[in-house]
Tab-separated table of C-alpha atoms and ligand atoms in Angstrom:
chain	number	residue	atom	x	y	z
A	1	UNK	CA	0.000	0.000	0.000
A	2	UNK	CA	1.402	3.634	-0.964
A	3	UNK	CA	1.594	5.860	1.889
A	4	UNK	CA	1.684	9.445	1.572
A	5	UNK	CA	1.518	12.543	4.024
A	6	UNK	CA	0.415	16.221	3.846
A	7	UNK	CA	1.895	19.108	5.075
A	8	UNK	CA	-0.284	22.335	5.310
A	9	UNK	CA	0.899	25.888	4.890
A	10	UNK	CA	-0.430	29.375	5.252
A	11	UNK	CA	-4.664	30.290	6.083
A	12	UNK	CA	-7.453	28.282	7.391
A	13	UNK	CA	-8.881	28.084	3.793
A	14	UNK	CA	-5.578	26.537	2.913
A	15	UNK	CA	-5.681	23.916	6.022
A	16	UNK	CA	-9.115	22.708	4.508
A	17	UNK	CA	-7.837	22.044	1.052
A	18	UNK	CA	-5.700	19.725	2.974
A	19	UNK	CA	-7.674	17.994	5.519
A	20	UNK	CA	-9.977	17.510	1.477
A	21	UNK	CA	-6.748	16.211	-0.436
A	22	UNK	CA	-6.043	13.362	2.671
A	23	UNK	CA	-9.901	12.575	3.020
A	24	UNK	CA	-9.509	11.787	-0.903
A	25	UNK	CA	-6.190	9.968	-0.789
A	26	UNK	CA	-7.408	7.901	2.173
A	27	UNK	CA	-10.800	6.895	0.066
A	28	UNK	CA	-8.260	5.966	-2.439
A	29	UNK	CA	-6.936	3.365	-0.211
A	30	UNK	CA	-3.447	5.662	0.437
A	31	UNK	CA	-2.364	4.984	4.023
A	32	UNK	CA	-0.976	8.362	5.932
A	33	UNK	CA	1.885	7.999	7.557
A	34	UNK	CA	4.676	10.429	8.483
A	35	UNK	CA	7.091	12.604	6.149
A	36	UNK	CA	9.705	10.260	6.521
A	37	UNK	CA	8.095	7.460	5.582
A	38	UNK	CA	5.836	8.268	2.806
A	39	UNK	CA	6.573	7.310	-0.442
A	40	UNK	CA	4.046	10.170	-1.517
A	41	UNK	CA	4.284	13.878	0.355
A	42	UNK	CA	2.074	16.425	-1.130
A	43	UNK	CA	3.024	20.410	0.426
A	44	UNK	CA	0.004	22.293	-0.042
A	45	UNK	CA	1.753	25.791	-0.286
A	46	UNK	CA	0.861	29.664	0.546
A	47	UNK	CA	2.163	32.654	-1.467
A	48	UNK	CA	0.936	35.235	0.955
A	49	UNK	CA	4.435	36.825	1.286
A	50	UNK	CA	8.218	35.900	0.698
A	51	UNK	CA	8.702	34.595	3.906
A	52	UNK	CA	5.746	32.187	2.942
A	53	UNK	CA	7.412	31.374	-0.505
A	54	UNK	CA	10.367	30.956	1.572
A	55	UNK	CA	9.293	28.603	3.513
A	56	UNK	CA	8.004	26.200	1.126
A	57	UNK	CA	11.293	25.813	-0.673
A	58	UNK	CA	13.200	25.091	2.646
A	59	UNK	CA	10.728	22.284	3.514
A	60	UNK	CA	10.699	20.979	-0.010
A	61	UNK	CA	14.842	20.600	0.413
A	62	UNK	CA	14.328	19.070	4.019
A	63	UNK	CA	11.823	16.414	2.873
A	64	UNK	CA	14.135	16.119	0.018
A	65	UNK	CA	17.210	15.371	2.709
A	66	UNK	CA	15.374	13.232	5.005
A	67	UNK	CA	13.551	11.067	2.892
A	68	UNK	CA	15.076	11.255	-0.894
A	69	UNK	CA	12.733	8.319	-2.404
A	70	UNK	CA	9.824	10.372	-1.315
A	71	UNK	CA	8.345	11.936	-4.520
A	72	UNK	CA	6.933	15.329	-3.896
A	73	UNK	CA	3.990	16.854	-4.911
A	74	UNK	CA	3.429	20.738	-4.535
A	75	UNK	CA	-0.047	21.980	-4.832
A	76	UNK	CA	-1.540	25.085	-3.765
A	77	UNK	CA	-1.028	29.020	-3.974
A	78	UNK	CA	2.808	29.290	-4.478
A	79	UNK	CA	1.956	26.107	-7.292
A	80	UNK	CA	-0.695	28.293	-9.082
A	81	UNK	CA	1.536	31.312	-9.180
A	82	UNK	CA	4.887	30.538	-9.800
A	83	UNK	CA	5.099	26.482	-10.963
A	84	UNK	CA	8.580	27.589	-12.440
A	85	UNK	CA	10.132	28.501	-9.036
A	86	UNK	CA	9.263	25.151	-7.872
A	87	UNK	CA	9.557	22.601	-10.302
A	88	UNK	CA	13.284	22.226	-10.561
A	89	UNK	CA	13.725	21.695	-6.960
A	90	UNK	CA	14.962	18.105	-5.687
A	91	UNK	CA	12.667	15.567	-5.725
A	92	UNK	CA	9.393	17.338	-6.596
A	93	UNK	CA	7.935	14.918	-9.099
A	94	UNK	CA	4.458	17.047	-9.824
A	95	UNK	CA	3.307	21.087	-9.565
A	96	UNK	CA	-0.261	20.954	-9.738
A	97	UNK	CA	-1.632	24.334	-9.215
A	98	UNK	CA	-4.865	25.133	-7.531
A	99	UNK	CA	-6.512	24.802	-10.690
A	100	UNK	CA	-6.447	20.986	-10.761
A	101	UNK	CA	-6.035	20.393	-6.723
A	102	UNK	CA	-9.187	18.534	-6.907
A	103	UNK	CA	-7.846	16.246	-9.984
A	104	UNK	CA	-4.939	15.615	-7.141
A	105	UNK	CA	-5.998	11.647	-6.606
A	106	UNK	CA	-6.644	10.843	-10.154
A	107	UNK	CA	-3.427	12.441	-11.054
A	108	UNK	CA	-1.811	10.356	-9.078
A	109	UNK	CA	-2.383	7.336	-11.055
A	110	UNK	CA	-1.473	8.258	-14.473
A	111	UNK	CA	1.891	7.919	-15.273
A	112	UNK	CA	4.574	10.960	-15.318
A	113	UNK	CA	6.260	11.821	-18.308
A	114	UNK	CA	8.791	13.678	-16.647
A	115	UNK	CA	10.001	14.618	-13.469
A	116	UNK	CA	8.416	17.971	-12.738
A	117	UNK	CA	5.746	17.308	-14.323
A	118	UNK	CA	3.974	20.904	-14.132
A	119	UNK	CA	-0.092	20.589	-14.462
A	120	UNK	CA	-1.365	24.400	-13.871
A	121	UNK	CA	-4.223	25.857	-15.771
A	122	UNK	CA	-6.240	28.994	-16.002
A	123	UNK	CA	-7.762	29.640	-11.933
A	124	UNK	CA	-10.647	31.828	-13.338
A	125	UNK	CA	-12.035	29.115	-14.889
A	126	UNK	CA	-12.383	26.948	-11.803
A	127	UNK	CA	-16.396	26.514	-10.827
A	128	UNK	CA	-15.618	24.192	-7.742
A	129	UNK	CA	-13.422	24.173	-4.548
A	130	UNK	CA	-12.060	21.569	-2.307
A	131	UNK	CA	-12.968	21.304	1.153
A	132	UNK	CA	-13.425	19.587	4.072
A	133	UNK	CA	-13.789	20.546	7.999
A	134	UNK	CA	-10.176	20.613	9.477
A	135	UNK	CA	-9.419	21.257	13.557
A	136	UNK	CA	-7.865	23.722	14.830
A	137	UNK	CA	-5.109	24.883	13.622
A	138	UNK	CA	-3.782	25.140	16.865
A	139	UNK	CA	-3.867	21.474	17.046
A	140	UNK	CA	-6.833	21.021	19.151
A	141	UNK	CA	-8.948	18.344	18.782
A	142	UNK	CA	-11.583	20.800	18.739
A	143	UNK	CA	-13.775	23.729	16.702
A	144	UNK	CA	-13.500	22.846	13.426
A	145	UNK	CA	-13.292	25.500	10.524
A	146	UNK	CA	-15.510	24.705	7.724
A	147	UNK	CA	-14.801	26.766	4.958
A	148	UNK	CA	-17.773	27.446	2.801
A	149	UNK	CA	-16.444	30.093	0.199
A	150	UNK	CA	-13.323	30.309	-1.931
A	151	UNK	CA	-12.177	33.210	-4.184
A	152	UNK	CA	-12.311	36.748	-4.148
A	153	UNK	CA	-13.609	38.941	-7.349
A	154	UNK	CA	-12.153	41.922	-5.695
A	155	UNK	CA	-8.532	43.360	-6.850
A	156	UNK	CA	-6.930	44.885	-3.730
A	157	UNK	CA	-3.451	46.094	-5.004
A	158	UNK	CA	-1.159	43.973	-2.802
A	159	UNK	CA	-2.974	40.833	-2.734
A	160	UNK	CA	-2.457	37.701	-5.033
A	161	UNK	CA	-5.175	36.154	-3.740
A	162	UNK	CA	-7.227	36.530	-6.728
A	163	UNK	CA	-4.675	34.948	-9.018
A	164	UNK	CA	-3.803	32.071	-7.493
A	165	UNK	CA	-7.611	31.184	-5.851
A	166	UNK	CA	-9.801	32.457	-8.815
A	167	UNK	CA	-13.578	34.049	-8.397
A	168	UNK	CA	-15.866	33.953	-5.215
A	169	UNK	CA	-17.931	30.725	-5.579
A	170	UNK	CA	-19.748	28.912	-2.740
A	171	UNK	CA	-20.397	25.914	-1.015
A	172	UNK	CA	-24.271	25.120	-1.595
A	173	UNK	CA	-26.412	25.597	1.203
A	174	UNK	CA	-28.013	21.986	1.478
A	175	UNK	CA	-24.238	20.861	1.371
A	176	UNK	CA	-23.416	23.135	4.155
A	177	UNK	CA	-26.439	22.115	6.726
A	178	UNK	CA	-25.346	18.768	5.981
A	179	UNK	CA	-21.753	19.244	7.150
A	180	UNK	CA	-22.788	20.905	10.122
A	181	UNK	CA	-25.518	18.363	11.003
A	182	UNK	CA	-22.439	15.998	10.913
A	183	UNK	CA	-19.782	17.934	12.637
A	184	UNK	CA	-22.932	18.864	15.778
A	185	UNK	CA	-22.451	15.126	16.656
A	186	UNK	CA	-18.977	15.205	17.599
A	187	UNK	CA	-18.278	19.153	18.111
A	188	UNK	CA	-19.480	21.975	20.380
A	189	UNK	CA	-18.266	24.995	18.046
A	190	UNK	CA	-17.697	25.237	14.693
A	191	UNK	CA	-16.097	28.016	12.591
A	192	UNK	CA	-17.196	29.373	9.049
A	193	UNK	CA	-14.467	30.192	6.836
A	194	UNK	CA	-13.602	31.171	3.289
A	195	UNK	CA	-11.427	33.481	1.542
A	196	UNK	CA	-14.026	36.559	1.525
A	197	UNK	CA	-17.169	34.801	3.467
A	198	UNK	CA	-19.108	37.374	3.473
A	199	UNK	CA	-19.558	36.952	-0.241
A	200	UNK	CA	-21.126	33.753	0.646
A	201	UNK	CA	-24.792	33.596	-1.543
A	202	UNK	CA	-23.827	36.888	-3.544
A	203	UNK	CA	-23.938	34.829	-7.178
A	204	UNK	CA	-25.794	36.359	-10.139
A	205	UNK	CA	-29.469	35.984	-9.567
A	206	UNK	CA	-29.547	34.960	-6.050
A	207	UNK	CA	-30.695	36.967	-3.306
A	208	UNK	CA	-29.653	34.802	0.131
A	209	UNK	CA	-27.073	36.164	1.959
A	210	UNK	CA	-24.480	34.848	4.638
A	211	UNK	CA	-27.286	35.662	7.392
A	212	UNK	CA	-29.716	33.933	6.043
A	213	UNK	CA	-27.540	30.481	5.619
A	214	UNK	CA	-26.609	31.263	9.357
A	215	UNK	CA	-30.403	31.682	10.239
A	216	UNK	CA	-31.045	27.914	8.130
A	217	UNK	CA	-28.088	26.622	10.685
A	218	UNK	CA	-29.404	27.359	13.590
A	219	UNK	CA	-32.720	26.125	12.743
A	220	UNK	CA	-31.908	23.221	11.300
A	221	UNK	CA	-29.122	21.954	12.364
A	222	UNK	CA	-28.129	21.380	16.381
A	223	UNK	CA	-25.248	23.182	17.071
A	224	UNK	CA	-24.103	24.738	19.974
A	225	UNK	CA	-21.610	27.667	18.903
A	226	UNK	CA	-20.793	28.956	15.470
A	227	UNK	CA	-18.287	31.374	14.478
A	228	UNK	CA	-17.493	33.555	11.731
A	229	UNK	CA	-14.111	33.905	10.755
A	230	UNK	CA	-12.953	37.270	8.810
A	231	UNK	CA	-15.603	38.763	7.200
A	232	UNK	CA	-14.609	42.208	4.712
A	233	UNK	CA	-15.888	45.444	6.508
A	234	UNK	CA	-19.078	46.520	4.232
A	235	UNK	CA	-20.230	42.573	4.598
A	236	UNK	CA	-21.315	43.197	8.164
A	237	UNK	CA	-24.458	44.242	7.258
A	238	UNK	CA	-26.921	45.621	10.023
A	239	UNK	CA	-28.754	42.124	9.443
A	240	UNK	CA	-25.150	40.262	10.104
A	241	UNK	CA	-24.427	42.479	13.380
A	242	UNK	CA	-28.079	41.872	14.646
A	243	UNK	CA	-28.566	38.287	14.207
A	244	UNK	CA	-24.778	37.781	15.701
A	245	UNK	CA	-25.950	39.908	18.623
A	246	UNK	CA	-28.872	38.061	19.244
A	247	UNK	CA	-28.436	34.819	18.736
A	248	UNK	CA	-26.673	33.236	22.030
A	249	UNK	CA	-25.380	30.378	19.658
A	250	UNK	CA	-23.063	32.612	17.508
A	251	UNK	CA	-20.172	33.563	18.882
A	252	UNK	CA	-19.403	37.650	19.866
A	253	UNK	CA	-16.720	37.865	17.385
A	254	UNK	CA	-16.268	40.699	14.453
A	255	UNK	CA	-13.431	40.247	12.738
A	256	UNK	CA	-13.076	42.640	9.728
A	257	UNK	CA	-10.274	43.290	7.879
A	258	UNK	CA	-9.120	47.042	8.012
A	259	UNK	CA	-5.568	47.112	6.001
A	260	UNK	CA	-5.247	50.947	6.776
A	261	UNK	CA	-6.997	53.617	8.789
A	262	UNK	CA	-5.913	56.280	6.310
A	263	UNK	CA	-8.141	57.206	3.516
A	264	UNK	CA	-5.148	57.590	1.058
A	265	UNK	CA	-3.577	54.534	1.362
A	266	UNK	CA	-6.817	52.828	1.767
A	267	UNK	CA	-7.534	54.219	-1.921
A	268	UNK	CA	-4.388	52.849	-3.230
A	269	UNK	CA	-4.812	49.931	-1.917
A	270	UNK	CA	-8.335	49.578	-3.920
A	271	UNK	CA	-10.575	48.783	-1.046
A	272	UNK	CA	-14.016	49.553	-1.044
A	273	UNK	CA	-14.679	51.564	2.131
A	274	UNK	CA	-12.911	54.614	3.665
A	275	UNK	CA	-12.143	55.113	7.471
A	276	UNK	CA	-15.980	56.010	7.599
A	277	UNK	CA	-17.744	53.583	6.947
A	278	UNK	CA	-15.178	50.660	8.671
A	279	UNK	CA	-15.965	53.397	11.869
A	280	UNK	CA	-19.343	53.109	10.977
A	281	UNK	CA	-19.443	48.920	11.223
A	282	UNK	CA	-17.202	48.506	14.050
A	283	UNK	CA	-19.119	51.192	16.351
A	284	UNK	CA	-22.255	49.593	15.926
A	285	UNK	CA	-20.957	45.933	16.403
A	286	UNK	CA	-19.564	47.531	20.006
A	287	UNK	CA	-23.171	49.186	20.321
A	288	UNK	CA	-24.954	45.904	19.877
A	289	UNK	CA	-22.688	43.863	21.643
A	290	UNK	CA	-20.651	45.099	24.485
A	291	UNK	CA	-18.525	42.514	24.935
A	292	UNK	CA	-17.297	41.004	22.048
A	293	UNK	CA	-13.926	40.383	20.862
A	294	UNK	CA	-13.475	43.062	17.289
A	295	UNK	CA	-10.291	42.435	15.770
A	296	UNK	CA	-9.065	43.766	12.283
A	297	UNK	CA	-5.667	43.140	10.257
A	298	UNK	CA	-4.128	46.010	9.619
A	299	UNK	CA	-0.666	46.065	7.088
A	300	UNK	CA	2.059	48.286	7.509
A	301	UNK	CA	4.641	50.082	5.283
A	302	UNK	CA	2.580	50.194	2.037
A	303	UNK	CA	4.506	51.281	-0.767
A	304	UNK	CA	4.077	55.344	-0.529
A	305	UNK	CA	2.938	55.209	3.139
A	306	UNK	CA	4.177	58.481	4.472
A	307	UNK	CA	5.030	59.103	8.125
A	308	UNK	CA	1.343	61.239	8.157
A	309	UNK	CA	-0.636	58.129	6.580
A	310	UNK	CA	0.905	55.922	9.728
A	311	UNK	CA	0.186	58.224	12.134
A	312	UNK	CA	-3.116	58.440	10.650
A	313	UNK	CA	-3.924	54.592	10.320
A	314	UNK	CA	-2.544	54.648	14.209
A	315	UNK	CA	-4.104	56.919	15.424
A	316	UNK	CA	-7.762	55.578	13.624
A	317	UNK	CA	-6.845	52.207	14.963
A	318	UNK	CA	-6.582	53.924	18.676
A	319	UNK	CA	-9.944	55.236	18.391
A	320	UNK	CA	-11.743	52.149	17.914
A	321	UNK	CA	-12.826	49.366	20.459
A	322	UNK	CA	-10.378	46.917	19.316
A	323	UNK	CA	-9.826	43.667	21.474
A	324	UNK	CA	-6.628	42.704	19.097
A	325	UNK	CA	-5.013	42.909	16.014
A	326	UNK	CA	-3.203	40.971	13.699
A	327	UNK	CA	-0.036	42.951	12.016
A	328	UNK	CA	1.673	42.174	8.970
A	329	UNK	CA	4.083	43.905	7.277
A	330	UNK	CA	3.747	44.695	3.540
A	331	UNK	CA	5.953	42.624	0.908
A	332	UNK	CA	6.019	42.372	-2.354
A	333	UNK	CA	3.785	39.903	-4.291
A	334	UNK	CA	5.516	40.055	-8.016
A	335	UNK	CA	2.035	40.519	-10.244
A	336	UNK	CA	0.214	42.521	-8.155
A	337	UNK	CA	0.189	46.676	-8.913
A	338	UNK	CA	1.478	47.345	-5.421
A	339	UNK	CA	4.633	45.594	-6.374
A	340	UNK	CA	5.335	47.508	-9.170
A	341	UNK	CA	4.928	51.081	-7.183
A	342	UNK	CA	8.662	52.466	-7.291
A	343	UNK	CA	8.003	54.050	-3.816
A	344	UNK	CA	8.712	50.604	-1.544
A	345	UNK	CA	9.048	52.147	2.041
A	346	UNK	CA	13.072	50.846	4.015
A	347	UNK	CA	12.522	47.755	5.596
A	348	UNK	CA	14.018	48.959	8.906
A	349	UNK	CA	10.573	51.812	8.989
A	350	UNK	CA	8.366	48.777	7.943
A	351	UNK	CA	9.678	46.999	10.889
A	352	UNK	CA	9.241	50.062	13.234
A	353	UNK	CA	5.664	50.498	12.211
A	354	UNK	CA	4.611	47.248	13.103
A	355	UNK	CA	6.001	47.460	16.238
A	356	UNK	CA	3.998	50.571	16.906
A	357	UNK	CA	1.199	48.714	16.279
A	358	UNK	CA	1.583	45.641	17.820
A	359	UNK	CA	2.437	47.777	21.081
A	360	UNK	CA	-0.701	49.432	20.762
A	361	UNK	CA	-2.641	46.062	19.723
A	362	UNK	CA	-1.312	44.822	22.905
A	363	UNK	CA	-2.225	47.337	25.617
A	364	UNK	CA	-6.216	47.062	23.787
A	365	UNK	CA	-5.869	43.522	24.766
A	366	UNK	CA	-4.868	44.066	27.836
A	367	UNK	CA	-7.271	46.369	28.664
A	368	UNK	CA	-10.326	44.327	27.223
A	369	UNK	CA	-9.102	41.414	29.176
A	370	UNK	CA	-9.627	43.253	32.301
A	371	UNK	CA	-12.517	44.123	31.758
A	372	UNK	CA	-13.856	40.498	31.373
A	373	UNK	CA	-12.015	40.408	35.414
A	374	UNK	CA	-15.346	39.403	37.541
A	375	UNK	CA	-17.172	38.724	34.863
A	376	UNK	CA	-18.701	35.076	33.656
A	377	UNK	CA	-18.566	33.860	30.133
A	378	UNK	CA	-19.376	31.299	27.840
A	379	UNK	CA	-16.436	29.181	26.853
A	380	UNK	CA	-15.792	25.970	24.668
A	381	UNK	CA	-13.132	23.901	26.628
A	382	UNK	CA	-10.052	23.068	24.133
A	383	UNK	CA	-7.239	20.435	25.110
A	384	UNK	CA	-5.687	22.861	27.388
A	385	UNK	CA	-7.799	25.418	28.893
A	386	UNK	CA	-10.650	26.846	26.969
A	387	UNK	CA	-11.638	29.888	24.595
A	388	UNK	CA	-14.402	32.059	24.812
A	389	UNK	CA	-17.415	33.435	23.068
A	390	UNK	CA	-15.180	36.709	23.032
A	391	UNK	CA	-12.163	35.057	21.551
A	392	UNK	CA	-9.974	34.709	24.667
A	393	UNK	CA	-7.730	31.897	26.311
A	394	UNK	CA	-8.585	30.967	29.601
A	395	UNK	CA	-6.383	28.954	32.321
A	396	UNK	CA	-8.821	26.670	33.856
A	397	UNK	CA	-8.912	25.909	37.807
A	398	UNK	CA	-9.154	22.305	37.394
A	399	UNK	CA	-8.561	20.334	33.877
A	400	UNK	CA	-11.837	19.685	31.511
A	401	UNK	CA	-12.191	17.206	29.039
A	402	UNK	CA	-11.955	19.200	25.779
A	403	UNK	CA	-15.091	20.167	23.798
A	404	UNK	CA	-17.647	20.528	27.096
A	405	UNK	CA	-18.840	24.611	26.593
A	406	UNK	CA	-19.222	25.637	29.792
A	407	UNK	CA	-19.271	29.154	31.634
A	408	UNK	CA	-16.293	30.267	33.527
A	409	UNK	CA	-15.976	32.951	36.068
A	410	UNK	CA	-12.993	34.891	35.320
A	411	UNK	CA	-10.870	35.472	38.345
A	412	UNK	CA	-7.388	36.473	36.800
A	413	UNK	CA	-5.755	37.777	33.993
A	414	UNK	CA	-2.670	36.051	32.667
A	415	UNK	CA	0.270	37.747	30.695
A	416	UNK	CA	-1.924	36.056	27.444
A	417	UNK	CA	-5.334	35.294	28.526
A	418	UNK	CA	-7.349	34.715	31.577
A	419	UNK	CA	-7.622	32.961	34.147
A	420	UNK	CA	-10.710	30.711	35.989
A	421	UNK	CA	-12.102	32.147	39.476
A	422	UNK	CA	-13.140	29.103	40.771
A	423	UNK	CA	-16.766	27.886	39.975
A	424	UNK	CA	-17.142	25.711	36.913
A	425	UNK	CA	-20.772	24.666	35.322
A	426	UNK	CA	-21.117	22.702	32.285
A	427	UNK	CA	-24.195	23.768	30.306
A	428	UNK	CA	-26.482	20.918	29.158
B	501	SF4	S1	-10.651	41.249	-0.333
B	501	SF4	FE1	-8.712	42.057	-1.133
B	501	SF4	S2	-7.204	41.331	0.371
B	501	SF4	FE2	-9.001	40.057	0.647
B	501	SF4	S3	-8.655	38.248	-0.661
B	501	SF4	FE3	-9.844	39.742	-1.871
B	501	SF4	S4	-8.312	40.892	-3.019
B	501	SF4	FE4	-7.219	39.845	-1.339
């Protein structure tokens, strides 16, 4: 019997493509097995930056080194966009890029003309997507992420996205209920993912929208907690932000991409809103719902981002009711307009930026987690400790079997989440 093993880079959208590719090798009658032992190890790559790309090639040569019979197979974004960076590397018998991931098992069996054998074909023509609900990617044996969208028909300047995933398309909602039905039975939470979810339903001619798949969930199916992953600012529609403040089985969680606080560089990047109307969302989410966890991601040192833009984007990002943030630091994505701007900003200001804002990302944390001091919340118990509606680690008194939601009275806060006060109820 052939074993083979997968190794997952990059997003959650990327971590279901994977848990999909071994559920299909597996029904092919492929045993897993580690990377040292397989005589079959797919890497199912991200392009998101040059450290990503990076990354890829140094675990290609490792696998290479510590098992050199293995034949490797790269699939995935870095695949889709540049098959010719990848294909002369040691051992790498196949690039197949996103295109054909789902042709991955039937591929398999035909025989290779060559080694390198490069199979990557036009993204935008792609109607499907691979998927299938994957664990945490913490490594918990718990909250799945089902990701129920892929693609983005939106061009933001820096992003590759688009190239190397295709158009929005969407898991059908009958297909979706189903899953969920299925992952109820052995889960207390599950999270919805996809590449720009809140395009979820928006096809020509149809009228649902992401709240009213969420509103067919909790009717028909019997989970306990769902959550949405990133959803773009002008998707949280008053509809979204109501039914996730009143339902008490979706988590209190707004995460919305932000990018930039300044109005400029939000313009050159080629998003849709302007500091407005993201003010405009995130207010009312805090209106509605006091104590949720809002997060954004927010990039620093855009090419042409002038010491005034930062301060601006800062000082934006200060005024809002953030719980965290997650920082990245612009680079280069060769194809994308931002790459070709001649004004690329010295890595050593890049660096300083994010620094600013990860500072300032910190101290809102900090401050939202005392808040929660006193306070009891609704958590789902992971292997160690537990997270809560609000997105926040919590150090339990005693240990809990993972997956139990229960409600914990927070007694302490630690230097990276909370910790228990003492009384412990599971909710049945
Ligand atoms: S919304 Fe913009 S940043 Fe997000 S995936 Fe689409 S193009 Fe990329």
């Amino acid at each position: 019997m052939q074993r083979f093993h997968v190794h997952n880079f990059g997003c959650r959208a990327s971590q279901a493509d994977g848990a999909a590719l071994e559920t299909a090798l597996a029904a092919k009658g492929l045993e897993a097995s580690d990377s040292t032992q397989a005589d079959i190890v797919v890497l199912n790559t991200c392009t998101v930056t040059a450290t990503a790309d990076d990354d890829v090639r140094q675990k290609i040569r490792r696998v290479h080194r510590e098992n050199p019979d293995a034949r490797i197979l790269v699939t995935g974004c870095y695949a889709q966009r540049a098959p010719e960076e990848l294909v002369g590397l040691p051992g790498v018998r196949w690039v197949i890029g996103n295109s054909h991931k789902t042709q991955i098992p039937s591929l398999l069996d035909e025989p290779v003309p060559y080694h390198g054998f490069v199979q990557v074909g036009d993204i935008f023509e792609q109607h499907d997507f691979f998927s299938a609900p994957v664990e945490d990617a913490a490594g918990h044996r718990t909250r799945p992420n089902l990701k129920i969208q892929d693609g983005c028909n939106n061009r933001c300047s820096f992003c590759i996205i688009p190239f190397v995933r295709g158009r929005s398309r969407c898991a059908p909602a009958d297909q979706v209920i189903d899953q969920i039905r299925y992952l109820a039975t052995r889960y207390r939470e599950v999270v919805l993912s996809g590449i720009n979810l809140g395009r979820w339903g928006r096809e020509p001619g149809s009228t649902v929208r992401l709240a009213d798949l969420i509103c067919r969930v909790l009717d028909e199916t019997q989970i306990e907690r769902l959550r949405l992953s990133s959803v773009e600012p002008m998707d949280w529609s008053d509809d979204l932000l109501d039914l996730v403040a009143t339902s008490p089985r979706i988590a209190k969680h707004v995460h919305a991409p932000l990018q930039s606080g300044s109005d400029t560089v939000l313009r050159r990047m080629h998003r849709k809103y302007r500091p407005r109307h993201y003010e405009d969302r995130i207010k009312r989410a805090r209106a509605l719902m006091p104590n949720a966890a809002i997060g954004a991601d927010v990039m620093v040192g855009f090419p042409g981002e002038s010491e005034a833009e930062f301060e601006e984007s800062r000082a934006f990002i200060e005024s809002l009711p953030f719980t965290y943030l997650h920082v990245f630091t612009y680079s280069d994505r060769p194809g994308t307009p931002a790459a070709e701007n001649a004004s690329q900003i010295a890595m050593p200001v890049r660096k300083t930026r994010n620094r600013i804002l990860r500072d300032l990302a910190a101290q809102k944390n900090l401050e939202f987690r005392r808040a929660m001091l006193g306070k009891t919340l609704s958590a789902v118990t992971l292997d160690h400790g537990a997270l809560t509606g609000n997105y926040l680690q919590v150090e339990l008194a005693t240990p809990r079997p993972a997956n139990e939601l229960i409600e914990i009275e927070i007694g302490g806060v630690t230097p990276a989440g909370l910790r228990e006060h003492s009384s412990l109820l599971v909710i049945q």
